[in-house]
Coordinates of C-alpha atoms and ligand atoms in Angstrom, one line a residue:
Chain G
M156 CA 104.5 119.6 118.6
F157 CA 103.0 122.3 119.6
L158 CA 100.2 122.6 116.8
A159 CA 100.0 118.7 116.3
L160 CA 99.0 117.7 119.6
R161 CA 96.6 120.2 119.7
E162 CA 95.2 119.3 117.0
L163 CA 95.6 115.7 117.7
S164 CA 93.1 116.6 120.7
F165 CA 90.6 118.8 118.8
A166 CA 90.2 116.3 115.6
R167 CA 90.8 113.3 118.3
G168 CA 87.4 111.4 116.6
R169 CA 88.8 111.6 113.3
F170 CA 92.2 110.5 114.4
A171 CA 90.8 108.2 116.6
L172 CA 88.8 106.9 113.4
M173 CA 92.0 106.8 111.5
G174 CA 93.7 105.2 114.8
S175 CA 91.5 102.0 115.0
V176 CA 92.0 101.3 111.2
V177 CA 95.4 101.0 111.7
A178 CA 94.7 99.1 115.3
L179 CA 92.6 96.4 113.4
I180 CA 95.6 96.3 110.9
A181 CA 98.2 95.9 113.3
V182 CA 95.9 93.0 115.2
L183 CA 95.4 91.4 111.7
M184 CA 99.4 91.8 111.3
V185 CA 100.1 90.0 114.6
L186 CA 97.9 87.1 113.9
L187 CA 99.2 86.7 110.4
S188 CA 102.5 86.8 112.0
G189 CA 101.5 83.9 114.5
L190 CA 100.1 82.0 112.1
S191 CA 102.9 82.3 109.5
V192 CA 105.7 81.0 112.3
G193 CA 102.9 78.2 113.4
L194 CA 102.9 77.0 110.1
V195 CA 106.7 77.1 109.5
N196 CA 106.8 75.0 112.7
D197 CA 104.2 72.7 111.8
G198 CA 105.8 72.6 108.6
V199 CA 109.3 71.8 109.3
S200 CA 109.9 71.5 113.1
G201 CA 111.0 68.4 113.1
L202 CA 114.0 69.0 109.8
K203 CA 114.9 72.1 112.0
K204 CA 115.6 70.2 115.1
L205 CA 118.3 68.4 113.0
P206 CA 121.5 68.6 114.2
V207 CA 122.4 68.8 109.8
S208 CA 124.1 71.7 107.7
S209 CA 122.5 70.1 104.5
F210 CA 121.2 67.1 102.8
A211 CA 122.5 65.3 100.0
F212 CA 119.4 64.1 97.8
E213 CA 119.7 62.0 94.6
A214 CA 121.0 63.7 91.8
G215 CA 118.9 66.0 89.8
V216 CA 115.9 65.3 92.3
D217 CA 112.6 67.3 92.2
E218 CA 113.6 69.9 94.6
S219 CA 109.9 70.2 95.8
A220 CA 109.7 67.1 96.1
A221 CA 113.2 65.8 97.3
F222 CA 112.1 64.0 100.8
T223 CA 109.4 62.1 99.0
R224 CA 111.2 60.9 95.6
S225 CA 114.7 61.2 96.4
M226 CA 116.7 57.7 96.8
V227 CA 120.2 57.7 97.6
E228 CA 122.7 54.1 97.9
I229 CA 123.8 54.3 101.8
D230 CA 127.6 54.2 100.8
K231 CA 127.3 57.7 99.4
A232 CA 127.7 58.5 103.5
E233 CA 131.4 57.5 103.7
M234 CA 132.2 59.4 100.1
W235 CA 130.8 62.6 101.8
V236 CA 132.5 62.1 104.9
D237 CA 135.8 62.6 103.6
V238 CA 134.7 66.1 101.8
P239 CA 137.4 68.5 103.0
G240 CA 134.7 70.6 105.9
V241 CA 132.3 67.9 106.5
A242 CA 132.2 66.6 109.9
D243 CA 130.0 63.7 109.8
A244 CA 127.5 62.5 107.1
A245 CA 124.8 60.2 107.9
P246 CA 122.4 58.0 105.9
F247 CA 118.3 59.5 107.0
G248 CA 115.5 57.9 106.1
L249 CA 112.2 60.0 105.7
T250 CA 108.5 58.6 104.9
L251 CA 104.8 59.6 105.7
V252 CA 102.9 56.9 107.0
N253 CA 99.5 56.1 108.5
T254 CA 99.3 54.5 111.9
R255 CA 96.7 53.6 115.1
T256 CA 98.3 52.6 118.4
D257 CA 97.1 49.4 119.6
R258 CA 94.4 51.5 122.1
G259 CA 92.6 52.8 118.9
V260 CA 94.4 56.2 118.2
D261 CA 94.9 57.3 114.6
I262 CA 97.9 59.1 114.3
D263 CA 99.5 60.0 110.8
L264 CA 103.3 59.7 111.6
A265 CA 106.3 61.2 109.4
L266 CA 109.1 58.7 110.2
F267 CA 112.8 59.6 110.5
G268 CA 115.0 56.4 109.9
V269 CA 118.4 56.7 111.4
E270 CA 121.1 54.9 112.5
L271 CA 121.0 53.3 116.1
D272 CA 124.3 55.1 116.4
S273 CA 124.1 58.2 114.3
W274 CA 124.8 61.8 115.7
L275 CA 121.0 62.2 114.0
L276 CA 119.3 60.5 116.5
P277 CA 117.9 62.5 119.5
T278 CA 117.8 61.5 123.1
A279 CA 114.5 60.9 124.5
A280 CA 113.0 63.4 127.0
T281 CA 110.9 60.8 128.7
G282 CA 111.1 56.8 128.2
S283 CA 114.3 55.1 126.9
D284 CA 116.3 56.0 124.1
L285 CA 115.9 54.2 120.6
S286 CA 118.1 50.9 121.3
G287 CA 116.7 48.6 118.3
P288 CA 114.2 47.8 115.2
G289 CA 110.6 47.9 115.9
Q290 CA 111.3 50.6 118.4
I291 CA 109.9 54.5 117.4
L292 CA 111.2 57.5 119.8
L293 CA 107.9 59.9 119.3
A294 CA 107.2 64.1 119.3
G295 CA 107.1 64.8 122.6
T296 CA 103.5 66.7 121.5
L297 CA 102.1 63.2 120.8
A298 CA 101.9 62.5 124.7
D299 CA 99.5 65.0 124.8
E300 CA 97.2 63.3 122.2
G301 CA 96.3 60.1 124.0
V302 CA 99.9 58.1 123.1
A303 CA 102.0 56.5 126.1
I304 CA 105.2 54.6 126.6
G305 CA 104.6 50.8 126.1
D306 CA 101.8 51.2 123.5
V307 CA 102.0 49.8 119.8
V308 CA 102.3 51.5 117.0
V309 CA 100.7 50.0 113.7
V310 CA 101.7 50.7 110.7
D311 CA 98.4 50.9 108.3
Q312 CA 98.4 48.5 105.5
I313 CA 102.0 46.1 106.0
D314 CA 100.7 45.5 109.7
K315 CA 104.4 46.5 111.2
E316 CA 104.4 46.9 114.9
L317 CA 106.3 49.7 116.6
E318 CA 106.6 50.1 120.2
V319 CA 106.7 53.2 121.6
V320 CA 109.9 53.4 123.7
G321 CA 110.1 57.2 124.5
F322 CA 109.3 60.9 123.7
V323 CA 111.4 63.7 122.4
D324 CA 111.2 67.3 124.1
G325 CA 108.6 69.5 122.3
Q326 CA 107.4 69.6 119.1
H327 CA 108.7 68.0 116.3
T328 CA 106.9 67.8 112.8
F329 CA 107.5 67.6 109.3
G330 CA 104.8 68.6 106.8
H331 CA 102.0 69.3 109.4
V332 CA 102.7 65.5 110.7
D333 CA 104.3 64.4 113.8
V334 CA 107.7 62.8 113.5
G335 CA 108.7 59.6 114.8
Y336 CA 112.2 58.1 114.8
V337 CA 113.1 54.9 114.1
D338 CA 116.0 52.3 113.5
L339 CA 117.2 53.0 109.5
S340 CA 116.6 48.8 109.1
T341 CA 113.1 49.0 110.3
W342 CA 112.6 52.5 108.1
Q343 CA 113.6 50.8 105.1
E344 CA 111.4 47.7 105.1
I345 CA 108.7 50.1 105.8
R346 CA 109.4 52.1 103.3
A347 CA 110.1 48.8 101.3
G348 CA 106.2 47.7 102.1
A349 CA 107.4 44.4 103.8
R350 CA 105.0 43.5 105.9
P351 CA 106.5 41.2 109.4
G352 CA 107.3 37.5 108.3
D353 CA 108.4 38.7 105.1
E354 CA 111.8 37.8 103.0
V355 CA 113.2 41.3 102.6
P356 CA 115.6 41.5 99.6
N357 CA 119.4 42.8 100.4
H358 CA 118.6 45.6 97.8
V359 CA 116.3 47.4 100.2
Y360 CA 118.7 47.8 102.8
R361 CA 120.9 50.0 100.4
W362 CA 118.5 52.8 100.1
V363 CA 117.6 55.7 102.1
T364 CA 116.2 59.5 101.6
A365 CA 119.3 61.4 101.5
I366 CA 122.8 61.9 103.2
A367 CA 122.3 64.2 106.0
V368 CA 125.7 66.2 106.4
L369 CA 127.1 67.9 109.4
N370 CA 129.7 71.0 108.3
E371 CA 132.5 71.4 110.5
G372 CA 132.4 74.5 112.1
D373 CA 132.0 77.7 110.1
A374 CA 133.5 75.5 106.9
E375 CA 131.4 75.9 103.7
P376 CA 132.3 72.3 102.1
D377 CA 132.8 72.8 98.0
V378 CA 129.0 71.7 97.4
A379 CA 129.3 71.3 93.9
A380 CA 132.3 69.6 93.9
A381 CA 131.0 66.9 96.3
D382 CA 127.8 66.3 94.2
E383 CA 129.8 65.7 91.1
M384 CA 131.9 63.6 93.6
A385 CA 129.1 61.6 94.9
G386 CA 126.5 61.8 92.1
T387 CA 123.9 63.7 94.9
T388 CA 122.3 67.1 94.7
T389 CA 122.6 69.0 97.7
M390 CA 119.9 71.2 99.7
T391 CA 121.0 73.1 102.9
L392 CA 118.6 72.7 105.6
E393 CA 116.6 75.6 104.8
E394 CA 116.5 75.2 100.6
S395 CA 115.1 71.5 102.3
F396 CA 112.1 73.0 104.4
G397 CA 110.7 73.8 101.0
A398 CA 110.6 70.3 100.3
S399 CA 108.1 69.7 102.8
P400 CA 105.0 69.2 101.2
G401 CA 102.6 72.8 100.7
Y402 CA 105.2 74.6 103.2
T403 CA 106.0 77.0 100.1
A404 CA 102.4 77.6 99.4
E405 CA 101.5 78.4 102.7
V406 CA 104.5 80.2 103.6
M407 CA 104.0 82.5 100.2
T408 CA 100.3 83.2 100.9
V409 CA 100.7 84.1 103.9
Q410 CA 103.8 86.4 103.3
M411 CA 101.7 87.9 100.7
I412 CA 98.4 88.5 102.7
Q413 CA 100.7 90.4 104.7
W414 CA 102.4 92.4 101.8
F415 CA 98.8 93.0 100.8
L416 CA 98.0 94.5 104.6
Y417 CA 101.3 96.6 104.4
A418 CA 100.1 98.0 100.9
I419 CA 96.0 98.9 102.4
S420 CA 97.6 100.6 105.4
A421 CA 100.5 102.7 103.9
L422 CA 97.4 103.7 101.3
V423 CA 94.7 104.4 103.8
V424 CA 97.0 106.7 105.8
G425 CA 98.6 108.2 103.0
A426 CA 94.9 108.9 101.9
F427 CA 93.8 109.9 105.2
F428 CA 96.6 112.4 105.2
T429 CA 96.4 113.6 101.9
V430 CA 92.8 115.0 102.8
V431 CA 93.8 116.1 106.4
A432 CA 96.3 118.0 104.0
I433 CA 93.8 119.4 101.5
Q434 CA 91.7 120.6 104.6
R435 CA 94.1 122.3 105.9
R436 CA 95.1 124.0 103.1
Q437 CA 94.0 127.6 104.4
E438 CA 95.9 127.2 107.6
I439 CA 98.6 126.2 106.2
A440 CA 98.9 129.1 104.1
V441 CA 97.9 131.6 107.0
M442 CA 101.4 130.0 108.9
R443 CA 103.4 130.5 106.2
A444 CA 102.2 134.0 105.7
M445 CA 103.0 134.2 109.3
G446 CA 106.5 133.0 108.3
A447 CA 106.6 129.5 109.3
S448 CA 109.3 127.3 107.6
T449 CA 108.9 124.4 105.6
G450 CA 110.7 122.5 108.2
Y451 CA 108.6 123.8 111.0
L452 CA 105.4 122.3 109.1
L453 CA 106.9 119.3 108.0
R454 CA 108.1 118.5 111.4
D455 CA 104.7 119.6 113.0
S456 CA 102.8 117.2 110.5
I457 CA 105.0 114.3 111.0
T458 CA 104.9 114.1 114.9
Q459 CA 101.4 114.0 114.1
S460 CA 101.4 110.9 111.9
V461 CA 104.3 109.3 114.2
I462 CA 102.3 109.0 117.2
L463 CA 98.8 108.6 115.4
L464 CA 101.2 105.5 113.7
V465 CA 102.7 104.3 117.1
V466 CA 99.8 104.7 119.5
A467 CA 97.3 102.7 116.6
T468 CA 99.6 100.0 116.6
A469 CA 100.8 99.8 120.1
V470 CA 96.6 99.3 120.8
G471 CA 96.7 97.1 117.8
L472 CA 100.0 95.1 118.7
G473 CA 98.1 94.7 122.6
I474 CA 95.3 93.3 121.3
G475 CA 96.8 90.9 118.6
L476 CA 99.1 89.7 121.9
A477 CA 96.2 88.6 124.3
L478 CA 94.1 87.3 121.4
G479 CA 97.5 85.4 120.0
A480 CA 97.7 83.9 123.6
G481 CA 94.3 82.7 123.4
L482 CA 95.4 81.0 119.9
S483 CA 98.5 79.4 121.1
A484 CA 96.7 77.5 123.6
T485 CA 94.6 76.0 120.7
E486 CA 94.9 73.3 118.0
M487 CA 95.7 76.5 115.5
P488 CA 99.4 76.5 114.0
F489 CA 99.8 79.5 116.0
A490 CA 103.7 80.6 118.1
L491 CA 104.1 84.2 118.3
Y492 CA 107.8 85.3 118.0
P493 CA 108.8 88.0 119.7
S494 CA 111.1 89.4 116.9
A495 CA 108.4 88.9 114.2
V496 CA 105.9 90.6 116.2
A497 CA 108.3 93.4 116.5
A498 CA 109.8 93.3 113.1
A499 CA 106.1 93.4 111.6
S500 CA 105.0 96.2 113.9
A501 CA 107.9 98.5 113.1
F502 CA 107.2 98.1 109.2
L503 CA 103.8 98.6 109.5
V504 CA 105.1 102.3 111.2
L505 CA 107.5 102.6 108.4
L506 CA 105.5 101.9 105.5
G507 CA 102.4 104.0 107.4
L508 CA 104.8 107.0 107.4
V509 CA 105.3 106.5 103.8
G510 CA 102.2 106.6 103.2
A511 CA 101.5 109.6 105.6
A512 CA 104.8 111.3 103.8
F513 CA 102.6 111.7 100.5
G514 CA 100.0 113.7 102.4
V515 CA 102.2 115.4 104.5
L516 CA 104.8 117.1 102.0
R517 CA 101.7 118.8 100.1
V518 CA 102.1 121.2 102.7
T519 CA 105.3 122.0 100.9
R520 CA 103.7 122.9 98.1
V521 CA 100.7 125.6 99.6
D522 CA 101.2 129.4 98.8
P523 CA 100.9 131.9 101.4
L524 CA 99.6 134.2 99.3
T525 CA 96.7 131.9 99.7
A526 CA 96.0 133.9 103.2
L527 CA 95.3 137.1 101.5
G528 CA 91.7 137.2 100.2
A529 CA 89.2 134.5 101.1
S530 CA 87.8 134.7 97.9
R531 CA 91.0 132.8 96.0
Chain U
M114 CA 126.4 148.7 109.8
T115 CA 125.9 152.4 108.9
T116 CA 124.6 155.3 111.4
T117 CA 122.5 156.1 108.1
T118 CA 120.8 152.9 107.9
T119 CA 120.6 153.0 111.6
E120 CA 119.0 155.8 111.7
T121 CA 116.7 154.9 108.5
T122 CA 115.4 152.1 110.2
E123 CA 114.0 153.8 113.3
R124 CA 112.4 156.2 111.2
V125 CA 110.9 153.8 108.4
G126 CA 108.8 150.9 108.8
L127 CA 107.4 150.3 105.4
M128 CA 109.5 151.9 102.2
M129 CA 108.2 151.1 98.7
S130 CA 109.4 153.0 95.4
G131 CA 108.5 152.6 92.3
V132 CA 107.2 149.4 92.5
T133 CA 105.8 147.2 89.4
L134 CA 104.2 143.9 89.9
L135 CA 103.0 142.3 86.9
H136 CA 100.2 139.1 86.8
A137 CA 100.3 137.1 83.4
D138 CA 96.7 136.9 82.5
G139 CA 96.3 134.6 79.7
E140 CA 97.9 136.4 76.7
N141 CA 98.2 139.7 77.9
E142 CA 99.3 141.4 81.1
V143 CA 97.7 143.1 84.4
R144 CA 99.7 145.3 85.8
A145 CA 98.6 144.7 89.6
L146 CA 100.6 147.4 90.8
D147 CA 102.3 150.8 88.6
D148 CA 105.1 152.8 89.9
V149 CA 103.8 152.8 93.3
S150 CA 106.1 154.3 95.9
L151 CA 104.6 154.1 99.7
T152 CA 106.6 154.7 102.8
V153 CA 104.7 154.7 106.1
R154 CA 106.7 155.8 109.6
P155 CA 106.5 153.3 112.7
G156 CA 103.7 154.2 114.4
E157 CA 101.8 155.7 111.2
F158 CA 98.2 154.1 110.5
V159 CA 97.4 154.4 106.7
A160 CA 94.2 153.2 104.7
V161 CA 94.0 151.9 101.3
V162 CA 90.6 152.4 99.5
G163 CA 89.9 151.3 95.9
P164 CA 87.6 149.8 93.5
S165 CA 87.8 145.8 93.5
G166 CA 90.7 144.6 91.3
S167 CA 92.7 147.5 91.1
G168 CA 95.8 146.2 93.2
K169 CA 94.7 146.1 97.1
S170 CA 95.7 142.8 97.9
S171 CA 98.7 142.5 95.5
L172 CA 100.6 145.9 97.1
L173 CA 100.3 144.3 100.4
A174 CA 101.2 141.1 99.2
V175 CA 104.7 142.7 98.3
A176 CA 105.2 144.5 101.2
G177 CA 104.4 141.6 103.1
G178 CA 107.3 139.7 101.4
L179 CA 104.5 137.2 100.1
I180 CA 105.4 138.1 96.5
K181 CA 108.3 139.7 94.7
P182 CA 107.7 142.8 92.7
D183 CA 108.7 143.1 89.0
A184 CA 110.0 146.0 89.1
G185 CA 111.0 148.7 92.3
R186 CA 112.7 148.7 95.5
V187 CA 111.0 147.2 98.8
Q188 CA 112.1 147.8 102.5
V189 CA 110.5 146.6 105.7
G190 CA 112.7 148.3 108.5
D191 CA 116.5 147.4 107.5
A192 CA 115.8 144.2 105.5
D193 CA 115.4 144.3 101.9
L194 CA 112.6 142.1 100.4
V195 CA 113.3 142.2 97.0
T196 CA 116.6 140.8 97.6
A197 CA 116.2 138.3 100.1
S198 CA 115.9 134.0 99.4
K199 CA 112.6 132.6 99.9
R200 CA 114.2 131.2 103.3
D201 CA 115.4 134.9 104.6
L202 CA 112.0 135.9 103.5
A203 CA 110.2 133.9 106.1
T204 CA 112.2 134.7 108.7
I205 CA 111.2 138.3 107.8
R206 CA 107.9 137.9 107.8
R207 CA 108.3 135.6 110.7
T208 CA 109.9 138.8 113.0
Q209 CA 109.3 141.9 111.2
I210 CA 105.7 141.4 109.7
G211 CA 102.4 140.9 111.0
F212 CA 99.4 140.4 108.9
V213 CA 95.7 140.6 110.1
F214 CA 93.7 138.8 107.5
Q215 CA 90.1 139.6 106.0
S216 CA 88.0 136.8 107.9
A217 CA 90.8 136.5 111.0
N218 CA 92.0 133.3 110.0
L219 CA 92.4 131.8 113.3
L220 CA 93.6 127.8 113.6
P221 CA 90.5 126.1 114.4
A222 CA 92.0 123.9 117.0
L223 CA 93.5 126.7 119.0
T224 CA 92.2 128.3 121.6
A225 CA 92.8 131.9 121.9
I226 CA 95.3 132.3 124.0
D227 CA 97.0 129.3 121.9
Q228 CA 96.9 131.3 119.1
L229 CA 98.9 133.8 120.3
R230 CA 101.5 131.4 121.2
L231 CA 101.4 129.9 118.0
P232 CA 104.3 132.8 116.6
L233 CA 106.1 132.2 119.4
T234 CA 106.8 128.9 118.6
L235 CA 108.0 129.3 114.8
G236 CA 111.6 130.2 115.7
R237 CA 113.6 132.4 118.2
V238 CA 111.7 135.8 118.5
A239 CA 113.5 138.8 120.1
E240 CA 111.5 140.1 122.1
P241 CA 107.8 138.5 122.6
R242 CA 105.5 139.7 124.3
D243 CA 103.4 138.3 127.4
P244 CA 100.2 136.5 125.3
M245 CA 97.7 137.0 128.3
Q246 CA 98.8 140.7 128.5
M247 CA 98.3 140.9 124.7
L248 CA 95.0 139.3 125.1
E249 CA 93.8 141.6 127.7
E250 CA 95.0 144.6 125.2
V251 CA 92.4 143.7 123.1
G252 CA 89.8 143.3 125.7
M253 CA 89.8 139.5 124.8
A254 CA 91.1 138.1 128.6
D255 CA 88.1 136.5 129.4
R256 CA 87.8 134.5 126.4
A257 CA 91.2 132.9 126.9
D258 CA 90.2 129.6 126.4
R259 CA 87.4 129.6 123.5
R260 CA 88.4 128.0 120.3
P261 CA 87.5 130.3 117.0
H262 CA 83.8 128.8 116.7
Q263 CA 82.8 129.7 120.3
L264 CA 84.2 133.3 119.2
S265 CA 81.9 135.8 117.5
G266 CA 84.0 137.6 114.2
G267 CA 84.7 140.7 116.1
E268 CA 86.1 138.7 118.7
R269 CA 87.8 136.9 115.9
Q270 CA 89.6 139.7 114.4
R271 CA 90.8 141.3 117.9
V272 CA 92.1 137.8 118.4
G273 CA 94.1 138.2 114.5
I274 CA 95.3 141.4 115.7
A275 CA 96.8 140.7 119.0
R276 CA 98.4 137.5 117.4
A277 CA 100.1 139.5 114.5
L278 CA 101.5 141.8 117.3
M279 CA 103.0 139.0 119.0
T280 CA 106.5 139.3 118.0
R281 CA 106.5 142.9 118.1
P282 CA 106.9 143.6 114.1
R283 CA 107.7 146.9 112.5
L284 CA 105.0 146.7 109.8
L285 CA 101.3 145.3 110.5
L286 CA 99.2 144.5 106.9
V287 CA 95.8 144.1 107.6
D288 CA 93.3 143.0 105.0
E289 CA 89.5 144.2 104.8
P290 CA 89.7 143.4 108.6
T291 CA 85.8 145.0 108.6
A292 CA 84.6 142.8 106.0
A293 CA 82.4 140.2 108.0
L294 CA 81.8 142.5 110.7
D295 CA 78.5 145.0 111.2
S296 CA 79.2 149.3 111.9
K297 CA 79.1 149.1 115.6
R298 CA 82.2 146.0 115.5
S299 CA 84.0 147.5 112.7
Q300 CA 84.5 150.9 114.3
E301 CA 85.7 149.1 117.5
V302 CA 88.3 146.5 115.5
V303 CA 89.6 149.5 113.7
A304 CA 89.6 151.6 116.5
L305 CA 91.8 149.0 118.1
L306 CA 94.2 148.6 115.4
A307 CA 94.8 153.1 115.4
R308 CA 95.7 152.5 119.4
E309 CA 98.0 149.5 118.6
A310 CA 99.9 151.2 115.8
H311 CA 100.4 154.8 117.9
K312 CA 101.2 152.6 121.0
H313 CA 103.9 150.6 120.0
G314 CA 104.9 151.9 117.0
V315 CA 104.1 149.9 114.6
A316 CA 103.8 150.6 110.6
T317 CA 100.2 149.8 109.7
V318 CA 98.4 149.3 106.3
M319 CA 95.1 148.4 106.3
V320 CA 93.4 148.0 103.3
T321 CA 89.5 148.5 103.1
H322 CA 86.0 149.2 101.2
D323 CA 84.4 150.1 104.6
R324 CA 84.8 154.5 104.0
D325 CA 83.0 154.9 107.8
V326 CA 86.4 153.7 109.6
L327 CA 88.7 156.2 107.7
H328 CA 88.6 158.4 110.3
H329 CA 90.9 156.2 112.4
C330 CA 93.2 156.4 110.1
D331 CA 96.2 158.9 109.5
R332 CA 96.6 159.0 105.9
V333 CA 94.1 157.6 103.3
L334 CA 95.5 156.3 99.8
Q335 CA 93.5 155.4 96.6
M336 CA 94.3 152.4 94.5
T337 CA 93.1 153.1 91.1
D338 CA 93.8 150.8 88.2
G339 CA 97.8 150.1 90.1
K340 CA 98.0 153.2 90.9
L341 CA 98.4 155.1 94.0
A342 CA 97.7 158.6 95.2
P343 CA 96.7 160.3 98.0
V344 CA 93.2 161.2 99.2
D345 CA 92.8 164.9 100.9
E346 CA 89.2 164.4 102.1
V347 CA 88.8 161.7 104.7
Ligands
ATP156 N1 97.2 135.0 90.5 C1 97.1 136.2 90.1 N2 96.6 136.1 88.7 C2 96.6 137.0 87.6 N3 96.2 138.3 87.5 C3 95.7 138.1 89.3 C4 96.2 137.3 90.0 N4 96.2 137.7 91.5 C5 95.3 139.3 90.9 N5 95.1 139.3 89.8 C6 94.9 140.8 89.2 O1 95.7 141.8 89.7 C7 94.9 142.6 89.8 C8 94.8 143.4 90.9 O2 94.3 142.4 92.0 P1 93.7 142.5 93.3 O3 93.6 141.2 94.3 O4 95.4 143.0 94.1 O5 92.8 143.3 93.7 P2 92.2 144.2 94.5 O6 92.1 145.5 94.4 O7 92.5 143.1 96.3 O8 90.4 143.7 94.7 P3 89.7 142.9 95.9 O9 89.2 144.7 96.3 O10 88.3 142.5 95.4 O11 90.1 142.4 96.9 C9 93.6 142.5 89.6 O12 93.0 142.8 88.0 C10 93.4 141.1 89.3 O13 92.8 140.3 88.3
MG157 MG1 91.5 142.3 97.7

């Protein structure tokens, strides 16, 4: 500590420069963390809020497009209810539609079709619950966008009219589109493209997107056997996120940027401390000749890099959080979770230390003989 | 510990006998030290002169436990430098040996007073000197808060000497302390070394090219091709 602190203050210009780089990377990390959480929420918050353990899709469905491709017969819900460890199972419909309200507001919607008495149906935070066909219960965020209770939402092309009866609390989205809950039969008609007044063939009411399954407590039902029996392909709720449009690509892109930043940070910090170590060679040799142990020299250098990294990351974190607070208030898909931000910061410091270690470890290779005679 | 060793401890600062040091120089070997024997009593100030490449720095390196000889015995106080482990050598250097280097080799980040505090932070020291008092002793008390780049060469050398004495070493090894100084400063610095050696009873070995400072020394030795011999005329 003795030398580390004095060197930090003596060469403060140099250390401040390095610290700024780390701080800027920390700012970026915070923003990326917010963006990543925001994108996840925008992609699957509607799914996350379902009280569901897993979805049973059509057997052999393309897993990356399960929600749009899958068609399952409605009676498979009863087969799933009987599976040991399953508390309940219910038919679930999902389809994306373009709509316009009678007041001229264009909204894209992910329609979740559920039975009116289903455990899947959320209760309204404002207005009233879904109670019949031709009604729609909308995501709370739409209330801010000029949609009000009593409005009529008209589905493009088929001119199906849905009356807004209420809003559920908070953000419910799927594939960056707000969620609207409708009665399952209404959903089936829309999915079939039936216009009002059309004769709807009976088989339309036999199909849904998937069977939503709720496990009993911590029970883990034998999914493979159940799939075999019911002729379905089951994904857990988390696995099904990947079936939200763009979800996997977005999450991977952001994650890749994050990993690159970690690597860049570690390399830059490593390069910096390597240069510092080379510059201090003579100094280190003198200290070794004076009898400084390797432990002492390592401790001193590591203390220095820890102080630099922690202070710089903390400063960057502060700036990033301030910027993030601003961003959260905008349209951007952005949300800061303390745990995600803390993990990113800790990782930044940790990887920075790994980088610094490469430079710092050089002190162990300095020969105290170098101190004798300036010529060598 | 027997009485004999204790007595030896009290009378011997440095004892080298039959020391040979080989340097691999490509195919052939260079005999940097050739059967060197040297005993320096506590408080004795010995100078070593000799042409370039004769082995003077090698002598200091072996006496200071920076390099192990290929043959012979080296003892500082009651510590045997030949059998000591690397870790023990570091401890012996820290507690028993002081180095003064050619260009003082102060740490750029530290003020004069902190240069003196540094050796006391490296580990436990039995009877550390007071840094301010030590600075006063070398006439640098009024420059305690200056960093090396704000000091002259002679002043740096004084701080370097004070730093080497902070842990009350038995042996002080000095490598060309006057190389960067004019003759007046050289006289002052070597006079200071002689005074400190005598006052604190430190066995001191100084390597120098400067014949004008030898009158401060108790004994002068000549190094030639790795061999050490006394010089009669100072
Ligand atoms: N690391 C080394 N490898 C090989 N040879 C070495 C090494 N160090 C010193 N030597 C050789 O050992 C001999 C003695 O070197 P030393 O540095 O002790 O001389 P010196 O008397 O201090 O010279 P100078 O007055 O120039 O400092 C020289 O011939 C030198 O070339
Ligand atoms: Mg030399």
